PDB file of C-alpha atoms in Angstrom:
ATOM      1  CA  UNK D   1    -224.366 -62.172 -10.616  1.00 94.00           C
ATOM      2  CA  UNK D   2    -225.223 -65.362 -13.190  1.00 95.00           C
ATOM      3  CA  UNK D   3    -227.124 -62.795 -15.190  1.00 95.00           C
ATOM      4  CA  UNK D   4    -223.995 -60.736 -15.420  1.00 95.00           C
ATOM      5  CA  UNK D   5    -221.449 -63.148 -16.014  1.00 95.00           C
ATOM      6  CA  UNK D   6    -223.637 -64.718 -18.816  1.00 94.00           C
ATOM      7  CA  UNK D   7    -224.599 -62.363 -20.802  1.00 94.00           C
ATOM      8  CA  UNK D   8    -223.263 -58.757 -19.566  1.00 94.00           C
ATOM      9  CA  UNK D   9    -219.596 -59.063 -19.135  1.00 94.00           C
ATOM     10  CA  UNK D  10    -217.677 -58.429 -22.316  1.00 94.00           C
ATOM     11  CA  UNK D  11    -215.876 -61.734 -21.701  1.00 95.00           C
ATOM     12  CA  UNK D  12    -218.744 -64.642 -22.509  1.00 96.00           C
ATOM     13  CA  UNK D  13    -220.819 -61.960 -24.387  1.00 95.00           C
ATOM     14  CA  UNK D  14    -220.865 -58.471 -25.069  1.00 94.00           C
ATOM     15  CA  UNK D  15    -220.082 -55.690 -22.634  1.00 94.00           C
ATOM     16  CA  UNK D  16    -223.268 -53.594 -21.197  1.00 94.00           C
ATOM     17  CA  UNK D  17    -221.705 -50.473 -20.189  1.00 95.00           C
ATOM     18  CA  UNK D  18    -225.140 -49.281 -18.549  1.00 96.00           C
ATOM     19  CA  UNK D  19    -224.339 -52.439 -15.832  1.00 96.00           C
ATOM     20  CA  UNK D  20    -220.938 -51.093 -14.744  1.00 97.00           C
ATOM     21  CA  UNK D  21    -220.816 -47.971 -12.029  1.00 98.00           C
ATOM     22  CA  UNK D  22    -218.882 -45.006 -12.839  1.00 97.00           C
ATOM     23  CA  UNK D  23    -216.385 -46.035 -10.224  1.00 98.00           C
ATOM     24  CA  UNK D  24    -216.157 -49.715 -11.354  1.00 98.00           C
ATOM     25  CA  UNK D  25    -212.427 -51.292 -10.816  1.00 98.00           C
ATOM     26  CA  UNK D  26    -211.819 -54.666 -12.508  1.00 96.00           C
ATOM     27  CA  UNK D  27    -208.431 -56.633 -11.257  1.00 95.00           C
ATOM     28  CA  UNK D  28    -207.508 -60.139 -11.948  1.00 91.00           C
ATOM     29  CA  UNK D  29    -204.125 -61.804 -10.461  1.00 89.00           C
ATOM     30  CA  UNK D  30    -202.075 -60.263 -13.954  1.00 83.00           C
ATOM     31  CA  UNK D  31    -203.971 -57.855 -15.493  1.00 85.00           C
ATOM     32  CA  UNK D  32    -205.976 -54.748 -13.952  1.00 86.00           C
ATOM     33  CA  UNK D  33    -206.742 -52.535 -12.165  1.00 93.00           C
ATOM     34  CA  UNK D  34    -208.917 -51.093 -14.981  1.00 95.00           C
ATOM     35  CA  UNK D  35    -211.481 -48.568 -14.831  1.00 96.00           C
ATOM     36  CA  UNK D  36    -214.608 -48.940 -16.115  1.00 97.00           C
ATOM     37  CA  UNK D  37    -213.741 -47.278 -19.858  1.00 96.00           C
ATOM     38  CA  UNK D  38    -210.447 -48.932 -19.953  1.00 95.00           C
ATOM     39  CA  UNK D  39    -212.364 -52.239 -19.320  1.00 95.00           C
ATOM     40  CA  UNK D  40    -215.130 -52.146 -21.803  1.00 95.00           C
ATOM     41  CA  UNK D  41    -212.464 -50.822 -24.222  1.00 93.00           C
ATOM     42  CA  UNK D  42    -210.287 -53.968 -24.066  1.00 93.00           C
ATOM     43  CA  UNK D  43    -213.184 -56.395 -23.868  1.00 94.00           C
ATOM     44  CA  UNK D  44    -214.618 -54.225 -26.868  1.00 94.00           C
ATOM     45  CA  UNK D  45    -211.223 -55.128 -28.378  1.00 93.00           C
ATOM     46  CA  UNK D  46    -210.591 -58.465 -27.620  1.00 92.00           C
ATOM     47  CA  UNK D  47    -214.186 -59.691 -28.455  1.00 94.00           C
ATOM     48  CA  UNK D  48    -213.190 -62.806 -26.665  1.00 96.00           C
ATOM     49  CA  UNK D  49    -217.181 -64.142 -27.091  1.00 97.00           C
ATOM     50  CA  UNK D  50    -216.781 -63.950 -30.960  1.00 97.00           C
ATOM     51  CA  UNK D  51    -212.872 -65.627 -31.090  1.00 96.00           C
ATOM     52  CA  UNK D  52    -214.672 -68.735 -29.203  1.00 97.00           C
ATOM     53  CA  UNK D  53    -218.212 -68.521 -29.780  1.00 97.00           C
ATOM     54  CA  UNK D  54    -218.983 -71.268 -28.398  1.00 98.00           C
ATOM     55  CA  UNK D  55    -217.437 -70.465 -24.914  1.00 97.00           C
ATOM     56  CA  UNK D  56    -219.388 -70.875 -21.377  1.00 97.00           C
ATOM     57  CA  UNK D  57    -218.328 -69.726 -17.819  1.00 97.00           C
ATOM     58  CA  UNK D  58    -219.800 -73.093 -16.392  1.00 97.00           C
ATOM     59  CA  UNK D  59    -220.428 -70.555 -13.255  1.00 97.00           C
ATOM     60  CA  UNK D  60    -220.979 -72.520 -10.243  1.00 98.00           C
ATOM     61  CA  UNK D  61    -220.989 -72.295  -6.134  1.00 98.00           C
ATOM     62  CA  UNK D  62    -222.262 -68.814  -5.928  1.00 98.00           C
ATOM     63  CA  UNK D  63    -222.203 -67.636  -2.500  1.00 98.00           C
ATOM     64  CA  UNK D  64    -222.814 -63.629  -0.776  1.00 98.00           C
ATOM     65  CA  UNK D  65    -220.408 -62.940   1.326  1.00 98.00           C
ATOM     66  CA  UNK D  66    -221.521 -63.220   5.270  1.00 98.00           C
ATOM     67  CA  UNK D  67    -219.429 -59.763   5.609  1.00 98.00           C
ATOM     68  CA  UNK D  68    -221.021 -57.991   2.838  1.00 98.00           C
ATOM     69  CA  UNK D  69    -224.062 -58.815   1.556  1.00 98.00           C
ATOM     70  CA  UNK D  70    -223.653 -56.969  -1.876  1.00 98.00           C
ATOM     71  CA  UNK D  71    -220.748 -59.108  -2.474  1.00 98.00           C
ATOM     72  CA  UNK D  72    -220.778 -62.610  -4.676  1.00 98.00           C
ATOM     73  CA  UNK D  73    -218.423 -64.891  -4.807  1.00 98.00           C
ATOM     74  CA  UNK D  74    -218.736 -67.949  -7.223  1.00 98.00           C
ATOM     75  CA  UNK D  75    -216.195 -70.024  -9.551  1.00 98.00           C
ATOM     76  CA  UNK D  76    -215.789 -70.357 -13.424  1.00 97.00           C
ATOM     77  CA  UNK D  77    -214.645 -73.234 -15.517  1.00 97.00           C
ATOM     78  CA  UNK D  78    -215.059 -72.191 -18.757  1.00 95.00           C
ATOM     79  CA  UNK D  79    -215.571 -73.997 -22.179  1.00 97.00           C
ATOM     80  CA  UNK D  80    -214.950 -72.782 -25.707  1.00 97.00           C
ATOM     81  CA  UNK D  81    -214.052 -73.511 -28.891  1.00 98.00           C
ATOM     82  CA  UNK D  82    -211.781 -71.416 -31.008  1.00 98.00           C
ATOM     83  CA  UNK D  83    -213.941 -70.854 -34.244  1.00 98.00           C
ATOM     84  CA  UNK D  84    -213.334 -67.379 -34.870  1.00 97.00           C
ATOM     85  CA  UNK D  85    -210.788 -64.911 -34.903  1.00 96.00           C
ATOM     86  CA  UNK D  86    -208.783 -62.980 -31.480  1.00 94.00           C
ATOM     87  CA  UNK D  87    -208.742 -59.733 -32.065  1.00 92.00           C
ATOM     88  CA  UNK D  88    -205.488 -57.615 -30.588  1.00 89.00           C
ATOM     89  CA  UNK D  89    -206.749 -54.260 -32.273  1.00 87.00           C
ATOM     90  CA  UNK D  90    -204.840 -52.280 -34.562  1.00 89.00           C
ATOM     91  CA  UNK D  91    -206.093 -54.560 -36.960  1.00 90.00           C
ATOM     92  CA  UNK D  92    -203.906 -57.713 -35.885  1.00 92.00           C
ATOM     93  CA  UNK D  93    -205.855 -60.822 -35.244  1.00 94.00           C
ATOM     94  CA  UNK D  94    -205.197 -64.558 -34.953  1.00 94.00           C
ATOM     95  CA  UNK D  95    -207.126 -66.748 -37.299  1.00 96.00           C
ATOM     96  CA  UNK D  96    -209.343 -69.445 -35.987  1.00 97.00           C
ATOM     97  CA  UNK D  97    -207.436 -72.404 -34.824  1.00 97.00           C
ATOM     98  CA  UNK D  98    -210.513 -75.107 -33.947  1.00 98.00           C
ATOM     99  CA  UNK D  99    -208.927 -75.625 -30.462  1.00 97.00           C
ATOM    100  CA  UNK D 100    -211.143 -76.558 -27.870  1.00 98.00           C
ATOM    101  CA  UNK D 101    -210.242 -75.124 -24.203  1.00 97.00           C
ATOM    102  CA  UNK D 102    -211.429 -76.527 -20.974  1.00 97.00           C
ATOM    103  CA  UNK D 103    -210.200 -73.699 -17.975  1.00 96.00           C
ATOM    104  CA  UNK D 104    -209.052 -74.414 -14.721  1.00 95.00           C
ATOM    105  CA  UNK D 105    -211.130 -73.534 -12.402  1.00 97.00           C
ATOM    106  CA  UNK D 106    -211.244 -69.828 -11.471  1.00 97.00           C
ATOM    107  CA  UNK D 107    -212.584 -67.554  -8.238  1.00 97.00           C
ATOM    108  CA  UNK D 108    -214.568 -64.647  -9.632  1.00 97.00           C
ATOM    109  CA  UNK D 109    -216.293 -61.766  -7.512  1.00 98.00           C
ATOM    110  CA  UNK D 110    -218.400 -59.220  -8.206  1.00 98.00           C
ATOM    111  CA  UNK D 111    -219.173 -56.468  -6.177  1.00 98.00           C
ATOM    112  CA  UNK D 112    -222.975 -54.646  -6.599  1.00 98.00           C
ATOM    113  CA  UNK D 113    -223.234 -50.739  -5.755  1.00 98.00           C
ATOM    114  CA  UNK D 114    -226.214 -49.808  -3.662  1.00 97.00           C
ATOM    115  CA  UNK D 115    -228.052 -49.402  -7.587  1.00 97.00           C
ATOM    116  CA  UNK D 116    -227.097 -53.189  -8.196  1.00 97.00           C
ATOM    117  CA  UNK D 117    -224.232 -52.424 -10.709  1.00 98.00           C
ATOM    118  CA  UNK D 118    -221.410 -53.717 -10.872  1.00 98.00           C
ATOM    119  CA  UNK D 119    -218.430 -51.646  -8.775  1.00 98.00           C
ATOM    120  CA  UNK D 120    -215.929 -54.621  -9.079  1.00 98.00           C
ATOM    121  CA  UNK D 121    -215.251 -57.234 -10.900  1.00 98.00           C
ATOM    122  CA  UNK D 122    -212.634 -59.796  -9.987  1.00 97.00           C
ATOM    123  CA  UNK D 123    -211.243 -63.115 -12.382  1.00 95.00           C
ATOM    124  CA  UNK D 124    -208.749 -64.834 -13.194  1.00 91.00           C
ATOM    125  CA  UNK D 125    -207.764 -66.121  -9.724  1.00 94.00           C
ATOM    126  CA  UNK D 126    -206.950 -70.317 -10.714  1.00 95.00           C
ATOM    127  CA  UNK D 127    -207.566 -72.923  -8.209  1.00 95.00           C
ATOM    128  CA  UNK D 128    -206.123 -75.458  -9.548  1.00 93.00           C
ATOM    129  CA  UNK D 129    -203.389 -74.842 -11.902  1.00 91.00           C
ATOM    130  CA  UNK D 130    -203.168 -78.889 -13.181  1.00 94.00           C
ATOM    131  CA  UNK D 131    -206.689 -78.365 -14.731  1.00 94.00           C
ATOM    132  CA  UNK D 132    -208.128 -78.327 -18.338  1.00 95.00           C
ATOM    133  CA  UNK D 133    -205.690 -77.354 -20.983  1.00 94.00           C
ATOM    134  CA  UNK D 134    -204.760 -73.546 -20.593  1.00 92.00           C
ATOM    135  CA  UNK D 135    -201.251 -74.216 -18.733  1.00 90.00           C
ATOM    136  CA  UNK D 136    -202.772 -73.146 -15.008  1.00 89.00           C
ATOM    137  CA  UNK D 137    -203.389 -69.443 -16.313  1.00 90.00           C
ATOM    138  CA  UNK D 138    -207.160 -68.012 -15.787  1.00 92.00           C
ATOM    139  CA  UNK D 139    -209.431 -65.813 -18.327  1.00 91.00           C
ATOM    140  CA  UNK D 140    -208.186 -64.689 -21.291  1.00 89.00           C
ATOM    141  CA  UNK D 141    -204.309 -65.479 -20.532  1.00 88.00           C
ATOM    142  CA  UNK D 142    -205.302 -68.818 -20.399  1.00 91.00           C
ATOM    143  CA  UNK D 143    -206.954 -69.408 -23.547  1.00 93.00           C
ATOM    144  CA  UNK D 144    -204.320 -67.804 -25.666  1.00 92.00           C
ATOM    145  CA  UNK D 145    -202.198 -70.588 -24.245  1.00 91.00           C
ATOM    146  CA  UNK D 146    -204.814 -72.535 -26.037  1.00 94.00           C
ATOM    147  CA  UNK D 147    -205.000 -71.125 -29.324  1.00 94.00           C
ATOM    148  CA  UNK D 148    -200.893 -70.759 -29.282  1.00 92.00           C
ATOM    149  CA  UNK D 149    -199.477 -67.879 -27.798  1.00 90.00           C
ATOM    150  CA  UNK D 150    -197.425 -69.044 -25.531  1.00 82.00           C
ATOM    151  CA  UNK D 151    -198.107 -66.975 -22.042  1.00 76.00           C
ATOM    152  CA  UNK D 152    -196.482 -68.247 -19.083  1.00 66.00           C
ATOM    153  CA  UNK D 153    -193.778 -67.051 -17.106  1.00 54.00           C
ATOM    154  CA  UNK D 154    -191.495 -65.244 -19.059  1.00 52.00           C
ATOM    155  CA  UNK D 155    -190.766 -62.232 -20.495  1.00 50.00           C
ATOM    156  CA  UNK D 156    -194.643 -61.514 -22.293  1.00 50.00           C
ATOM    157  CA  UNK D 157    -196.282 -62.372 -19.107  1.00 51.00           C
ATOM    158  CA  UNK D 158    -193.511 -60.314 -16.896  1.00 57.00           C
ATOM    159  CA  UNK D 159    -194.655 -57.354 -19.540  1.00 56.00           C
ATOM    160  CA  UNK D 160    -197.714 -57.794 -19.208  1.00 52.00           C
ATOM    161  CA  UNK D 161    -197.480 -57.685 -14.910  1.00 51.00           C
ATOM    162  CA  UNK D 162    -195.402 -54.982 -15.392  1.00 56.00           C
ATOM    163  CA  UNK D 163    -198.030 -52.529 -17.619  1.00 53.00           C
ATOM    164  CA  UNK D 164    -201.023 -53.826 -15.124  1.00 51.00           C
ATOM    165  CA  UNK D 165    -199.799 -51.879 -11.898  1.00 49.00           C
ATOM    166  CA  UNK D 166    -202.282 -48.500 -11.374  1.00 47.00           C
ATOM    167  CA  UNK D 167    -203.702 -48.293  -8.075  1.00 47.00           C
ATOM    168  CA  UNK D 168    -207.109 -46.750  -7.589  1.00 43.00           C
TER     169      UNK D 168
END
């Protein structure tokens, strides 16, 4: 699970497709569910790892699940600084601001398939919303607080509930 989060998850690094199951789901409290193609194409878009180059999950109190031992459960409070640019796609990115963020603290899971890849990812889920600087929003919601778009409750954050609602 540290393996993955470090340096396999298209958020803090690039995206290894081969580490994702076919039937992968990712969900976060906002944003998801998202299958495994949809996911690697947005973190393929977003590039989050290259906007803040710098940035670290600071993954701590990983635990297996006494239910379901293929199950981790661990929290995130990541670092970053925004040296390079966020990429939306379609060619529209923000320049580099310098901000630093500092996350709340977030509950990730991962779920491993019987071949130890991943069949679910789950982020985003704050536990303390009065932490760091991101305005109590996890992930990548959270740091574009940072770097100035403002995403809170409101009409860009109701849109972007409302587009997130498949159910697999």
């Amino acid at each position: 699970a540290e393996r993955f989060v470090n340096q396999e998850s298209g958020f803090y690094s690039a995206a290894d497709p081969d580490r994702y199951a076919e039937d992968f789901v990712f969900r976060g409290p906002t944003v998801g569910p998202l299958c495994k193609k949809d996911y690697v194409a947005v973190m393929e878009t977003f590039q989050v790892y290259k906007a803040f180059p710098d940035i670290k999950p600071n993954a701590f109190g990983f635990v297996v699940d006494p239910d379901n031992s293929r199950l981790v459960r661990f929290f995130v409070r990541h670092t970053g600084t925004n040296d390079g640019p966020f990429s939306f796609g379609y060619g529209i990115e923000l320049p580099p601001t310098g901000r630093q963020a500092k996350g709340a603290t977030e509950a990730f899971s991962i779920l491993f398939d019987d071949q130890q890849k991943v069949k679910m990812l789950t982020v985003g889920y704050v536990v303390d919303r009065f932490e760091g600087n991101t305005k109590g929003l996890g992930a990548a919601l959270g740091l574009l607080n940072v770097i100035g778009v403002p995403i809170q409750p409101g009409l860009l954050y109701d849109a972007t509930q409302a587009s997130s609602t498949t159910e697999f």
